[in-house]
Structure formats: C-alpha cells, structure tokens
C-alpha cells in the first residue's frame, strides 16, 4: 500500500520514536502507517487477549486504510454496540465504509438515526451536496484535465503559482535513490520549480534553491506576489538535528522567506504540525491546516490567523464546522471569493475530494460544494489552484493519486472554457418591522423551489439576522412567519439575487393595524362616513377600504365582521336598511378586490341601536354629537383567540 505522503505530509517521522515504546505489535505497526501488518497483528492479539477500545478503533481504521471496508464497518459497529465512545473522526470513517459497501442511500438511511454528528451543519452539508448531485438540471463545468509531463514515479503534489513558474513538492530524488539502493531509508520532501509551457504543461524541473537548505522536510509552498514572500512547511530542527517533544514527536512548522532571502519561522510548535499555508491578500489572512486537539472537529482542520501585511496579529482561528468536518481538511486556496480545499468527509466520492465554499462579507464560509466528478475521483484529490486565463476561462492544477498516474501522487493540469456558474444561492439579511425598522427575532423562514417544494427551513436569530444557502435554483419563493406578525411571501429569480448583498424580510406587527374600540378589536382605519341616505362608496371611503384590503392580505387569518351604524335622525327602519346596505357594499368592494369570502363572516347594519352618546330619539343634540354615532367598523372577531 502506498504511503499518503501528500495527505499527512510524511508524519512517518512523527511517531517513529514513541512507537518503539508501544507494547502491542499491532499498535507499533499502526503508528508506523503499516496498516496491512497492523491488521494481521490485531487479529492475532484479539484471539489472545482483550483489545482496548482504542486498539479496536485502530483495528477498524487499519481495515479502512487497507480498503477492507466491510470489515471496517463490522468492527466499528461492534464498538458502537459495546456502548464505547466513537468520536466523530472515527464515525466519519465508519460512514465512508458503509458508503463503500452499500451506497449512498443506505448511508443516508443510517444517518436518519444519527446521534454522533453533533454539528447540524455536517448533516446539512451532506444533504446539500446529495441534492445537487441528484438535480437533473445541474450543468457541470467541462474541465479538460491532463497529467503533466513533469511528473515522476515518486510523489509530486501541492502545486503553487510562482511568478511565471510552478512550484510543487516531491520526494523524487530520494525515492529514486532508495529504489536503486533497495534500503529502508527515510524519505524527505523537497520543493521543486518548473517552467510552464503555453499549453499548461511543465518543463525544466529542478530543485528550488531560493530558500535555506534543510536536512529534512521542505514542502507545500505558496508564493504571495503581494508580499513577495514564499511560505512553506519544514520539519522542526536545530543545528541540523530534528527537534522532538517529550513524546518523541517531530512536527512541521510554517516559515517564510522574503525577497532578500531572509528566513523566519511564523508558526511553530514542537507537538503540533502545520500544513499547506496560503496567504489571502484581500483579507490578509494566512490560512493553513493543523490538528489542534482542543479545537479540531475531527482530524486536520483549516485555520487562519489575521495578519498585518503578513505579520501575524492573532491566535489561530478555526474556520468552524461549516468547513471543518469529522474528517480531514487540507490545502486551502482562495480565488474570487471562493475558498477551495480538500476533505475526506463521508459525503465525497472516495478519498480526499476538492470542495468550494463561498466566502461571505464577514469572512465566514458557506456550504462546501463538491467540484464534481472529473476534478474529483475515487482516490485522493487535493492541492487545487486556479487562475483566470486569457480567453475568459480558467486554468490551474491539482494533485491526485487516481488510477492511471505515473507515481504515488501526480500533478494534473486543467482548463475550462467558461467560468462555472454559481452552484448555490445565498440570501442574507434581517427580519424587520417595516414601520419601525426594529429587528424581529425567531422568525420561521421557508425556502421553496420552483415546484413549491420546501428545500430549506430555519429561524432568524434573536437579533433578526438570517442567512440562507440553497442549491442553485432558477426561481425560489421565501415565506416567513411569526405569531402576531404578517405573513411574508416573496418570489425571486436567481438573476435578481445574483448581486443582491442584503435581502431584508419585512413582517408587519398585528398590533400596529388593530385598535381596541367599543370593547372590540377593529382594523385601525381613519373614520369614514357615507353621505346622508346613501350607501354609495365615495373616493374617501374607497381610500380607507384599500387600506383595509392591504391589512387583511397581510393577516389572512383574520375573521371579520363589517358593522355599519347611523345616528338617530330619521326613522329606525330606514336607518336599519341604509346601514345594512352600507355594510353589504363594503363587503362587496372587499370581495371584488381579492379578499376571500371566508374572511368575512358577518355584515351587520345596526342602524341607530348602538349610539355612542345620549343622542337617542327624542333627545336634542347638535350635529357634532350626532356625527359621533355615524360610523363603519371592520371588527376582527378572532383577534384575541389568535394572539
């Protein structure tokens, strides 16, 4: 089996000392990455003694790493059935084993009863990627991929643009020497440079000599044109000797070399290795991969430090569970507000797959989207770099140990004629009261696709902020609701949302449109009256009824009663008739303008039965007081029941 030089950057040296102190032969082989021998030894030891939980986990992982997925799955299941703790890191391998032997559908069924993936974003990421994979109208970019001529039989990986050249990592010299001598010698990584030909292939490969020469690993370079500095990783050493921590572990550090060949360690720790540096000039973040035991979500995670022109200004910050998973994440690269990286999370195609997350204005990352088959294979695909070409498309390189290569890991070039379309729709904003602009928290939000199928449900935060990311749709509908607030329903096309930075959601507060009067809950309207002895709607009345229509459409749950009142002038029977006619005409106008009949339960003409003052028959009143009694109300019968 091939060592994954590219994946963990030859941490073979890391445990070479402490492994000697392990009593179990299975453990020793396991920590030396000799998984086939570890499987055999653990099998023997399990018949002779009781393995510890950690040894069983090692046993299962050794099965996994030798592609014995059925046995890996069975061993992990046995561990779970014993009520032992299975960390998300091992659970990821367990799920990948199930995926390998039974397929995606069986894995998804198993996930329905999941209790181990504590981060909701992991299951959401999986569903998101599976949904995109299943969408029939998704058009994947037509990548042209080629194996570069400069690859060797050794491991060649981690390409990086360097002015008009290409840098990469390889163990080619020592691999060839070892093959000739046929001796067990330690293989160390070095950085190489090459010319880039017009067709993207490389030529004139030679060691890169613009950094201080080291005796051990030098790998995964990244050149920042803005800083004119080279970042790379190297083994912790002093005076030509490796440095070890108290457990006998040698780790990898990140260093920089400037234009004057001045060398400086920038991230160094005796017990923690740092991998794959990348400097983003726009955000001034230095990204890297590492496994900090106190903050890692699984294996190796992607972190960043804030800098000021490359000078570190913060402690390492984990990118969070949206990007980092129970598996391993490596090789970050930022291009045009997209974070590219590789992960061996359970919902990929095989080993390490390349993903892209949209970077938001606040620097956080969106849902990682698999770049799809072609760029990704059933093996490890990583070290993705990309830039614009001269024809409006893209070109770049990545590394892979896919079938058909020349060595353990090869560098592949690619071109794509047109830039890929966005593969997600992102909406973010706040839920607000439009009258006061006050934020509304805990609003239920649904996203519907063009077939009115719910594809996303969430709640806005306490401060009213929300963020939605869904697979690309040509059309979506947003529905938002909260008790005692109006229903928000808005249709959007993808083109409308393409450059929309903020999408506020406005919900009206019911109390702003309802008033308590005469012991009843009524729509808050300006007073309107009919002309004497008339039931004809005037422009002033229509103006208020149009307001009522707007309110009722905002709150379709309202059950209404339309009431009309007269003063005590005239005969009682004629007052009843005219008030009923007025109530009926109000109802007719509402129905003709889109209000469903189910909303209007009653129309009542009270005549002069409910005057508001003492101006009844036989009592003299000036017209000012009679006018108080002439009124029409739209009562919300179920307001208190609703809220």
Coordinates of C-alpha atoms in Angstrom, one line a residue:
X1 CA 0.0 0.0 0.0
X2 CA 1.2 3.5 -0.8
X3 CA 2.0 5.9 2.0
X4 CA -0.1 9.1 1.7
X5 CA 2.9 11.4 1.5
X6 CA 0.6 14.1 0.2
X7 CA -2.2 13.7 2.8
X8 CA -0.3 13.9 6.1
X9 CA 3.0 15.2 4.8
X10 CA 5.0 12.3 5.9
X11 CA 4.3 12.3 9.6
X12 CA 6.1 9.0 9.4
X13 CA 8.9 10.7 11.4
X14 CA 6.4 12.0 14.0
X15 CA 5.9 8.7 15.8
X16 CA 9.0 6.8 14.9
X17 CA 10.4 7.3 18.4
X18 CA 7.3 6.9 20.6
X19 CA 6.1 3.9 18.6
X20 CA 9.1 2.0 20.0
X21 CA 7.6 2.3 23.4
X22 CA 4.2 0.7 22.4
X23 CA 3.9 -2.9 23.8
X24 CA 1.4 -4.2 21.1
X25 CA 2.9 -5.1 17.8
X26 CA -0.4 -4.1 16.2
X27 CA 0.0 -0.6 17.8
X28 CA 3.5 -0.3 16.6
X29 CA 2.6 -1.1 13.0
X30 CA -0.5 1.1 13.2
X31 CA 1.5 4.1 14.3
X32 CA 4.1 3.4 11.6
X33 CA 1.3 3.6 9.0
X34 CA 2.0 -0.1 8.2
X35 CA -1.7 -0.9 8.2
X36 CA -1.6 -4.3 6.5
X37 CA 0.8 -5.6 9.2
X38 CA -1.3 -3.9 11.8
X39 CA -4.4 -5.8 10.7
X40 CA -2.6 -9.1 11.0
X41 CA -1.2 -8.4 14.4
X42 CA -4.5 -7.1 15.8
X43 CA -6.2 -10.2 14.5
X44 CA -3.7 -12.3 16.4
X45 CA -3.9 -10.2 19.5
X46 CA -7.7 -10.2 19.6
X47 CA -7.6 -14.0 19.9
X48 CA -5.0 -14.0 22.7
X49 CA -6.2 -11.0 24.8
X50 CA -8.9 -8.4 25.1
X51 CA -8.2 -5.4 23.0
X52 CA -8.8 -2.0 24.5
X53 CA -11.4 0.3 22.9
X54 CA -8.6 2.4 21.3
X55 CA -7.0 -0.7 19.9
X56 CA -10.3 -1.8 18.4
X57 CA -10.6 1.7 16.9
X58 CA -7.1 1.3 15.4
X59 CA -8.1 -2.1 14.2
X60 CA -11.1 -0.7 12.4
X61 CA -9.1 2.2 10.9
X62 CA -6.4 -0.2 9.7
X63 CA -9.1 -2.1 7.9
X64 CA -10.4 1.1 6.4
X65 CA -7.0 2.2 5.3
X66 CA -6.4 -1.1 3.5
X67 CA -9.8 -0.8 1.8
X68 CA -11.3 -3.7 3.7
X69 CA -14.5 -1.6 4.1
X70 CA -16.8 -4.4 5.1
X71 CA -14.6 -5.5 8.0
X72 CA -14.0 -1.9 9.0
X73 CA -17.8 -1.3 9.1
X74 CA -18.3 -4.5 11.2
X75 CA -15.6 -3.6 13.6
X76 CA -17.0 -0.1 14.1
X77 CA -20.5 -1.5 14.6
X78 CA -19.2 -3.9 17.2
X79 CA -17.5 -0.9 19.0
X80 CA -20.8 1.0 19.0
X81 CA -22.8 -1.9 20.2
X82 CA -20.4 -2.2 23.2
X83 CA -21.5 1.4 24.2
X84 CA -18.0 2.6 23.7
X85 CA -17.5 6.2 22.6
X86 CA -16.8 6.6 18.9
X87 CA -15.5 10.0 18.1
X88 CA -16.8 11.9 15.0
X89 CA -13.4 11.3 13.4
X90 CA -13.9 7.5 13.5
X91 CA -17.6 7.9 12.8
X92 CA -16.7 9.6 9.5
X93 CA -14.6 6.5 8.5
X94 CA -17.4 4.3 9.6
X95 CA -19.9 6.1 7.3
X96 CA -17.4 6.1 4.5
X97 CA -17.1 2.3 4.9
X98 CA -20.9 2.0 4.7
X99 CA -21.0 4.2 1.6
X100 CA -18.3 2.0 0.0
X101 CA -20.1 -1.3 0.6
X102 CA -23.8 -0.3 0.4
X103 CA -24.0 3.0 -1.4
X104 CA -25.3 6.5 -0.6
X105 CA -28.9 5.6 0.0
X106 CA -28.1 3.1 2.8
X107 CA -25.7 5.6 4.3
X108 CA -28.5 8.3 4.3
X109 CA -30.9 5.8 6.0
X110 CA -28.3 5.2 8.7
X111 CA -27.9 8.9 9.2
X112 CA -31.6 9.4 9.9
X113 CA -31.0 7.9 13.4
X114 CA -27.6 9.6 13.9
X115 CA -26.7 10.7 17.4
X116 CA -22.9 11.2 16.9
X117 CA -22.7 14.0 14.3
X118 CA -23.5 16.7 16.9
X119 CA -22.9 19.6 14.4
X120 CA -26.1 20.2 12.5
X121 CA -24.1 21.7 9.6
X122 CA -22.4 18.4 8.8
X123 CA -25.7 16.6 8.0
X124 CA -26.9 19.7 6.2
X125 CA -23.7 19.8 4.1
X126 CA -24.3 16.2 3.2
X127 CA -27.9 16.7 2.2
X128 CA -26.9 19.9 0.3
X129 CA -24.3 18.0 -1.8
X130 CA -26.5 15.0 -2.4
X131 CA -29.3 17.3 -3.6
X132 CA -27.0 19.0 -6.1
X133 CA -25.8 15.6 -7.2
X134 CA -29.4 14.5 -7.8
X135 CA -30.5 17.6 -9.6
X136 CA -31.1 16.8 -13.3
X137 CA -30.6 20.3 -14.5
X138 CA -27.2 20.9 -12.9
X139 CA -24.6 21.5 -15.7
X140 CA -21.1 20.7 -14.5
X141 CA -18.1 22.6 -16.0
X142 CA -16.5 20.8 -18.9
X143 CA -12.9 20.5 -17.5
X144 CA -10.1 19.4 -19.7
X145 CA -7.7 17.5 -17.5
X146 CA -4.2 16.3 -18.3
X147 CA -1.4 14.6 -16.5
X148 CA 1.6 16.9 -16.7
X149 CA 4.8 15.6 -18.3
X150 CA 6.9 16.6 -15.4
X151 CA 5.5 14.0 -13.0
X152 CA 7.8 11.3 -11.8
X153 CA 7.4 7.8 -10.3
X154 CA 7.6 9.4 -6.9
X155 CA 5.0 11.7 -5.1
X156 CA 4.6 15.0 -6.9
X157 CA 1.9 17.3 -5.3
X158 CA 0.9 20.7 -3.9
X159 CA 1.4 22.9 -7.0
X160 CA 1.7 26.7 -6.5
X161 CA 2.0 29.6 -8.9
X162 CA 5.3 31.3 -8.6
X163 CA 5.6 34.4 -10.9
X164 CA 5.6 32.7 -14.4
X165 CA 6.6 29.3 -13.0
X166 CA 5.2 26.5 -11.0
X167 CA 6.4 25.3 -7.6
X168 CA 5.5 21.9 -6.2
X169 CA 6.5 19.3 -3.6
X170 CA 8.2 16.0 -4.4
X171 CA 10.3 13.2 -2.9
X172 CA 11.6 12.2 -6.4
X173 CA 15.4 12.3 -5.8
X174 CA 15.4 10.2 -2.6
X175 CA 12.7 7.9 -3.9
X176 CA 14.9 7.0 -7.0
X177 CA 18.0 6.7 -4.8
X178 CA 16.1 4.4 -2.4
X179 CA 14.8 2.3 -5.3
X180 CA 18.4 1.8 -6.6
X181 CA 19.9 1.0 -3.1
X182 CA 16.8 -1.0 -2.0
X183 CA 17.4 0.1 1.5
X184 CA 15.0 1.2 4.2
X185 CA 15.8 4.9 4.2
X186 CA 13.7 7.8 5.4
X187 CA 12.2 9.8 2.5
X188 CA 12.1 13.6 2.9
X189 CA 10.2 16.1 0.8
X190 CA 11.7 18.9 -1.2
X191 CA 10.4 21.9 -3.2
X192 CA 10.9 22.0 -6.9
X193 CA 10.3 24.6 -9.6
X194 CA 9.5 24.3 -13.3
X195 CA 8.7 26.3 -16.4
X196 CA 5.1 26.5 -17.6
X197 CA 4.6 25.9 -21.3
X198 CA 2.0 27.6 -23.4
X199 CA -0.3 24.5 -23.2
X200 CA -0.1 24.4 -19.4
X201 CA 2.4 21.6 -19.2
X202 CA 5.7 22.0 -17.3
X203 CA 9.3 21.5 -18.3
X204 CA 12.8 22.1 -16.9
X205 CA 12.0 20.7 -13.4
X206 CA 14.7 21.4 -10.9
X207 CA 15.1 21.8 -7.1
X208 CA 14.1 25.2 -5.8
X209 CA 17.1 26.8 -4.3
X210 CA 15.9 30.2 -3.1
X211 CA 15.3 29.0 0.4
X212 CA 17.8 27.9 3.1
X213 CA 18.7 24.3 2.6
X214 CA 17.3 22.0 5.3
X215 CA 18.2 18.3 6.1
X216 CA 14.6 17.2 6.4
X217 CA 11.1 18.1 5.0
X218 CA 10.5 21.2 2.9
X219 CA 7.1 21.2 1.3
X220 CA 3.8 22.7 0.2
X221 CA 5.0 26.2 -0.9
X222 CA 2.8 29.2 -1.5
X223 CA 4.1 32.4 -3.1
X224 CA 2.4 35.7 -2.3
X225 CA 3.0 38.2 -5.1
X226 CA 1.6 41.0 -2.9
X227 CA 4.2 40.3 -0.1
X228 CA 6.8 38.9 -2.4
X229 CA 7.3 36.1 0.1
X230 CA 7.3 32.4 0.0
X231 CA 5.5 30.4 2.7
X232 CA 6.2 26.7 3.1
X233 CA 6.4 24.0 5.7
X234 CA 9.5 22.3 7.1
X235 CA 10.5 19.9 9.9
X236 CA 11.3 21.3 13.3
X237 CA 15.1 21.1 13.5
X238 CA 18.0 22.8 15.2
X239 CA 21.7 22.7 14.1
X240 CA 20.9 20.0 11.5
X241 CA 19.1 17.8 14.1
X242 CA 15.4 17.1 14.4
X243 CA 13.6 18.5 17.4
X244 CA 11.3 16.2 19.3
X245 CA 8.7 16.9 22.0
X246 CA 8.6 14.9 25.2
X247 CA 6.6 12.1 23.5
X248 CA 9.2 11.7 20.8
X249 CA 7.2 13.6 18.2
X250 CA 8.7 15.7 15.4
X251 CA 6.3 18.3 13.9
X252 CA 6.2 20.5 10.9
X253 CA 6.3 24.3 11.1
X254 CA 5.5 27.1 8.7
X255 CA 8.2 29.5 7.6
X256 CA 8.5 32.4 5.3
X257 CA 11.4 33.7 3.1
X258 CA 11.3 37.2 1.7
X259 CA 12.9 38.7 -1.5
X260 CA 16.1 39.2 0.4
X261 CA 16.3 35.6 1.3
X262 CA 15.5 36.4 5.0
X263 CA 14.1 33.3 6.8
X264 CA 11.6 33.4 9.6
X265 CA 9.5 30.8 11.4
X266 CA 6.0 32.1 11.7
X267 CA 4.0 29.1 13.1
X268 CA 6.0 26.7 15.1
X269 CA 5.2 24.2 17.9
X270 CA 7.0 21.1 19.0
X271 CA 3.9 19.0 19.2
X272 CA 1.6 20.4 16.5
X273 CA 2.2 20.2 12.8
X274 CA 1.1 22.9 10.4
X275 CA 0.4 22.2 6.7
X276 CA -0.5 23.9 3.4
X277 CA 0.0 27.7 4.1
X278 CA -2.0 30.1 1.9
X279 CA -1.9 33.9 2.2
X280 CA -5.0 35.8 1.0
X281 CA -4.1 39.4 0.3
X282 CA -7.6 40.7 0.3
X283 CA -8.5 39.6 3.8
X284 CA -4.8 39.5 5.0
X285 CA -5.5 36.1 6.4
X286 CA -2.9 33.3 6.5
X287 CA -4.8 30.1 6.1
X288 CA -3.3 26.7 7.0
X289 CA -4.2 23.2 8.1
X290 CA -3.5 21.8 11.5
X291 CA -4.8 19.4 14.2
X292 CA -5.2 21.3 17.5
X293 CA -6.6 18.6 19.8
X294 CA -8.6 21.2 21.8
X295 CA -10.3 22.8 18.8
X296 CA -10.3 20.4 16.0
X297 CA -13.7 19.0 14.8
X298 CA -12.2 15.8 13.5
X299 CA -8.7 15.2 12.2
X300 CA -6.8 18.0 10.4
X301 CA -8.8 21.3 10.2
X302 CA -8.4 24.5 8.3
X303 CA -7.4 27.5 10.4
X304 CA -6.3 31.1 9.8
X305 CA -4.5 33.8 11.6
X306 CA -5.2 37.5 11.0
X307 CA -2.1 39.4 9.8
X308 CA -1.0 42.9 9.0
X309 CA 0.9 42.6 5.7
X310 CA 1.9 39.1 6.6
X311 CA 2.8 39.8 10.2
X312 CA 0.7 37.6 12.5
X313 CA -1.7 39.5 14.7
X314 CA -4.0 36.8 16.2
X315 CA -4.0 33.3 17.6
X316 CA -5.1 30.5 15.2
X317 CA -8.9 30.6 14.5
X318 CA -10.8 27.5 13.4
X319 CA -12.9 28.1 10.3
X320 CA -15.7 26.3 12.0
X321 CA -18.0 23.3 11.4
X322 CA -19.3 24.6 8.1
X323 CA -15.9 23.8 6.5
X324 CA -14.3 21.5 9.0
X325 CA -15.8 18.1 9.5
X326 CA -15.2 14.9 11.4
X327 CA -12.7 14.0 8.7
X328 CA -9.6 15.8 7.5
X329 CA -9.5 19.2 5.7
X330 CA -6.3 20.4 3.9
X331 CA -4.9 22.6 1.2
X332 CA -6.9 25.9 1.4
X333 CA -6.8 28.2 -1.6
X334 CA -8.8 31.4 -2.1
X335 CA -9.9 32.6 -5.6
X336 CA -12.5 35.3 -6.4
X337 CA -14.3 35.0 -3.0
X338 CA -14.3 31.2 -3.1
X339 CA -12.4 29.0 -0.6
X340 CA -11.2 25.8 -2.3
X341 CA -10.0 23.0 -0.1
X342 CA -9.9 19.2 0.2
X343 CA -11.8 16.9 2.6
X344 CA -12.3 13.2 3.1
X345 CA -15.7 13.7 4.7
X346 CA -18.2 10.9 4.3
X347 CA -20.3 12.5 1.5
X348 CA -17.5 12.7 -1.0
X349 CA -16.7 10.4 -3.9
X350 CA -13.9 8.4 -2.2
X351 CA -10.8 9.7 -0.6
X352 CA -10.0 13.4 -0.4
X353 CA -12.3 15.5 -2.6
X354 CA -12.0 19.1 -3.6
X355 CA -14.7 21.5 -2.4
X356 CA -15.6 25.1 -2.8
X357 CA -17.2 27.4 -0.2
X358 CA -18.3 30.9 -1.0
X359 CA -16.7 33.4 1.4
X360 CA -19.1 36.0 2.8
X361 CA -18.5 39.6 3.6
X362 CA -17.7 38.8 7.2
X363 CA -15.1 36.2 6.2
X364 CA -17.2 33.2 7.1
X365 CA -17.6 30.3 4.7
X366 CA -20.8 29.0 3.1
X367 CA -21.8 25.4 2.4
X368 CA -18.9 23.5 0.8
X369 CA -19.8 22.2 -2.6
X370 CA -18.1 19.2 -4.2
X371 CA -16.5 20.2 -7.5
X372 CA -17.8 17.0 -9.0
X373 CA -16.5 14.0 -10.9
X374 CA -13.6 14.7 -13.2
X375 CA -11.8 17.0 -10.9
X376 CA -12.6 14.5 -8.1
X377 CA -12.1 10.8 -8.3
X378 CA -12.5 7.7 -6.1
X379 CA -9.0 8.4 -4.8
X380 CA -7.3 11.5 -3.2
X381 CA -7.7 14.8 -5.0
X382 CA -6.2 17.9 -3.3
X383 CA -3.9 20.9 -3.7
X384 CA -6.3 22.8 -6.1
X385 CA -5.1 26.1 -7.5
X386 CA -6.7 28.2 -10.2
X387 CA -6.4 31.5 -12.1
X388 CA -8.1 33.3 -15.0
X389 CA -6.7 32.6 -18.4
X390 CA -6.6 34.9 -21.4
X391 CA -9.7 33.6 -23.1
X392 CA -12.2 34.2 -20.3
X393 CA -12.0 30.8 -18.8
X394 CA -9.9 29.3 -16.0
X395 CA -6.8 27.2 -15.8
X396 CA -5.0 25.6 -12.9
X397 CA -3.6 22.5 -11.3
X398 CA -4.3 19.9 -8.6
X399 CA -2.8 16.7 -7.2
X400 CA -4.2 13.2 -7.3
X401 CA -3.3 9.6 -6.7
X402 CA -6.1 8.5 -9.1
X403 CA -5.7 5.4 -11.3
X404 CA -3.6 5.9 -14.4
X405 CA -1.0 8.2 -12.9
X406 CA 2.8 8.0 -13.2
X407 CA 3.7 8.0 -9.5
X408 CA 2.3 7.9 -6.0
X409 CA 0.8 11.3 -6.4
X410 CA 0.7 13.2 -9.7
X411 CA 0.0 16.8 -10.6
X412 CA -2.7 17.3 -13.1
X413 CA -3.4 20.5 -15.1
X414 CA -6.9 21.6 -16.2
X415 CA -8.6 24.2 -18.3
X416 CA -12.2 25.2 -18.5
X417 CA -13.5 27.4 -21.3
X418 CA -16.1 29.3 -19.3
X419 CA -16.2 30.2 -15.6
X420 CA -18.6 27.8 -13.8
X421 CA -21.9 29.3 -12.8
X422 CA -22.7 29.8 -9.2
X423 CA -23.8 26.5 -7.7
X424 CA -25.6 27.9 -4.7
X425 CA -28.0 30.8 -4.0
X426 CA -27.1 32.8 -0.9
X427 CA -29.5 35.2 0.8
X428 CA -28.8 37.1 4.0
X429 CA -30.3 40.0 5.8
X430 CA -32.6 40.8 8.7
X431 CA -36.2 40.2 9.6
X432 CA -37.6 43.7 10.3
X433 CA -40.8 45.6 11.2
X434 CA -41.2 48.0 8.1
X435 CA -42.9 50.7 10.2
X436 CA -40.3 50.9 12.9
X437 CA -37.3 49.1 11.3
X438 CA -37.0 47.2 14.6
X439 CA -35.5 43.7 14.2
X440 CA -37.7 40.7 14.8
X441 CA -36.1 37.6 16.2
X442 CA -37.0 33.9 15.8
X443 CA -39.0 34.3 12.6
X444 CA -39.7 31.0 10.8
X445 CA -38.4 31.0 7.3
X446 CA -39.1 28.6 4.5
X447 CA -37.5 28.4 1.0
X448 CA -39.5 26.8 -1.8
X449 CA -38.1 25.7 -5.2
X450 CA -39.9 26.4 -8.5
X451 CA -42.1 23.4 -7.9
X452 CA -43.2 24.8 -4.5
X453 CA -41.3 22.1 -2.6
X454 CA -39.7 23.1 0.7
X455 CA -35.9 22.9 0.3
X456 CA -34.9 24.8 3.5
X457 CA -36.3 25.7 6.8
X458 CA -34.7 27.9 9.5
X459 CA -35.3 30.6 12.1
X460 CA -33.8 34.1 12.1
X461 CA -31.5 34.7 15.1
X462 CA -32.5 36.6 18.2
X463 CA -31.2 39.8 16.6
X464 CA -33.2 39.2 13.5
X465 CA -30.3 38.2 11.3
X466 CA -30.6 35.3 8.9
X467 CA -28.6 33.5 6.3
X468 CA -29.8 31.0 3.7
X469 CA -27.8 29.0 1.2
X470 CA -29.5 26.5 -1.1
X471 CA -28.6 24.6 -4.2
X472 CA -28.9 26.7 -7.4
X473 CA -32.5 27.2 -8.5
X474 CA -33.7 29.4 -11.3
X475 CA -36.6 30.5 -9.1
X476 CA -37.3 30.4 -5.4
X477 CA -40.0 31.6 -3.0
X478 CA -39.3 32.9 0.5
X479 CA -42.1 32.5 3.1
X480 CA -41.6 34.0 6.6
X481 CA -43.9 34.0 9.5
X482 CA -44.2 34.6 13.2
X483 CA -47.1 34.7 15.6
X484 CA -48.8 38.1 15.7
X485 CA -46.9 39.2 12.5
X486 CA -47.9 39.3 8.9
X487 CA -47.0 36.6 6.5
X488 CA -44.1 37.4 4.2
X489 CA -44.1 35.7 0.8
X490 CA -41.8 36.8 -2.0
X491 CA -40.8 35.3 -5.3
X492 CA -37.3 35.7 -6.6
X493 CA -35.4 34.7 -9.7
X494 CA -31.7 33.7 -9.5
X495 CA -30.8 36.6 -11.6
X496 CA -32.4 39.0 -9.2
X497 CA -30.4 37.5 -6.3
X498 CA -27.1 37.2 -8.1
X499 CA -25.7 40.5 -6.9
X500 CA -28.0 41.2 -4.0
X501 CA -26.0 41.6 -0.9
X502 CA -28.8 42.1 1.6
X503 CA -32.4 40.7 1.3
X504 CA -34.5 42.2 4.2
X505 CA -37.7 40.4 5.2
X506 CA -40.4 42.7 6.4
X507 CA -43.2 41.5 8.7
X508 CA -45.8 43.8 10.0
X509 CA -46.8 43.7 13.7
X510 CA -50.5 43.0 14.1
X511 CA -51.0 45.5 16.9
X512 CA -49.9 48.3 14.6
X513 CA -53.0 47.6 12.5
X514 CA -55.6 46.8 15.1
X515 CA -57.2 49.0 17.7
X516 CA -59.4 48.4 20.7
X517 CA -62.7 50.4 20.4
X518 CA -66.2 49.9 21.7
X519 CA -65.0 46.8 23.5
X520 CA -63.9 45.2 20.2
X521 CA -60.8 44.6 18.2
X522 CA -61.0 46.6 14.9
X523 CA -58.9 47.4 11.9
X524 CA -57.1 50.7 12.5
X525 CA -58.6 52.9 9.8
X526 CA -59.4 56.6 9.6
X527 CA -63.1 57.3 10.2
X528 CA -65.2 57.2 7.1
X529 CA -68.8 58.0 6.6
X530 CA -71.4 57.7 3.8
X531 CA -73.4 60.7 2.5
X532 CA -76.8 61.1 4.1
X533 CA -79.3 58.5 3.0
X534 CA -76.7 57.0 0.6
X535 CA -74.9 53.6 0.5
X536 CA -72.6 54.6 -2.4
X537 CA -68.9 54.3 -1.8
X538 CA -67.1 57.7 -2.1
X539 CA -63.4 58.1 -3.0
X540 CA -62.6 58.8 0.6
X541 CA -64.3 55.6 1.7
X542 CA -62.6 53.6 -1.0
X543 CA -59.2 55.0 0.2
X544 CA -59.8 53.6 3.6
X545 CA -61.1 50.3 2.3
X546 CA -58.0 49.9 0.2
X547 CA -56.0 50.2 3.4
X548 CA -58.2 47.5 4.9
X549 CA -57.6 45.2 2.0
X550 CA -53.8 45.6 2.5
X551 CA -54.1 44.8 6.1
X552 CA -56.3 41.7 5.5
X553 CA -54.0 40.4 2.9
X554 CA -51.1 40.7 5.4
X555 CA -53.2 38.8 8.0
X556 CA -55.3 36.3 6.1
X557 CA -56.1 34.5 9.4
X558 CA -58.4 37.4 10.4
X559 CA -62.2 36.6 10.7
X560 CA -64.1 39.8 10.1
X561 CA -67.4 41.4 10.9
X562 CA -68.4 44.5 9.0
X563 CA -70.6 46.9 11.0
X564 CA -72.4 50.0 10.0
X565 CA -74.1 52.5 12.3
X566 CA -76.3 55.5 11.8
X567 CA -77.3 58.4 14.1
X568 CA -80.9 58.6 15.5
X569 CA -82.1 61.1 12.9
X570 CA -84.7 59.7 10.6
X571 CA -86.9 56.6 11.1
X572 CA -85.5 53.5 12.8
X573 CA -86.5 51.1 10.0
X574 CA -84.9 53.3 7.3
X575 CA -81.7 53.6 9.4
X576 CA -81.5 49.8 9.6
X577 CA -82.0 49.4 5.9
X578 CA -79.4 52.0 4.9
X579 CA -76.8 50.8 7.4
X580 CA -77.2 47.2 6.1
X581 CA -76.8 48.4 2.6
X582 CA -73.7 50.2 3.5
X583 CA -72.2 47.1 5.3
X584 CA -73.1 45.0 2.2
X585 CA -71.5 47.4 -0.2
X586 CA -68.3 47.4 1.9
X587 CA -68.2 43.6 1.8
X588 CA -68.8 43.7 -2.0
X589 CA -65.9 46.0 -2.5
X590 CA -63.6 43.9 -0.4
X591 CA -64.6 40.7 -2.3
X592 CA -64.2 42.3 -5.7
X593 CA -60.7 43.3 -4.7
X594 CA -59.2 40.0 -3.7
X595 CA -60.5 39.3 -0.1
X596 CA -61.7 35.7 0.2
X597 CA -65.3 35.4 1.3
X598 CA -64.2 33.1 4.1
X599 CA -62.6 36.1 5.8
X600 CA -65.9 38.0 6.1
X601 CA -68.2 36.1 8.4
X602 CA -70.9 38.8 9.0
X603 CA -72.2 42.1 7.7
X604 CA -74.5 43.8 10.1
X605 CA -76.4 47.1 9.8
X606 CA -77.2 48.2 13.4
X607 CA -79.0 51.4 12.4
X608 CA -79.2 53.6 15.5
X609 CA -79.2 50.8 18.1
X610 CA -75.6 51.4 19.3
X611 CA -75.1 55.1 19.6
X612 CA -72.0 56.2 21.5
X613 CA -73.6 59.0 23.4
X614 CA -77.0 60.2 24.7
X615 CA -78.3 61.3 21.2
X616 CA -81.2 58.9 21.0
X617 CA -84.7 59.5 19.7
X618 CA -86.4 62.4 21.5
X619 CA -83.1 64.0 22.7
X620 CA -81.9 67.2 21.1
X621 CA -78.3 67.1 20.0
X622 CA -76.2 69.3 17.8
X623 CA -74.9 67.7 14.7
X624 CA -71.4 67.4 16.2
X625 CA -72.6 64.7 18.6
X626 CA -74.8 63.0 16.0
X627 CA -71.7 62.7 13.8
X628 CA -70.0 60.6 16.6
X629 CA -72.6 57.9 16.0
X630 CA -72.3 57.7 12.3
X631 CA -69.5 55.2 11.7
X632 CA -68.5 51.9 10.0
X633 CA -66.2 49.4 11.6
X634 CA -64.4 46.3 10.4
X635 CA -64.1 44.1 13.5
X636 CA -61.6 41.2 13.9
X637 CA -63.7 38.7 15.7
X638 CA -60.9 36.2 16.4
X639 CA -58.1 38.6 17.3
X640 CA -57.7 37.7 20.9
X641 CA -58.1 34.0 20.1
X642 CA -55.3 34.2 17.6
X643 CA -52.9 36.1 19.8

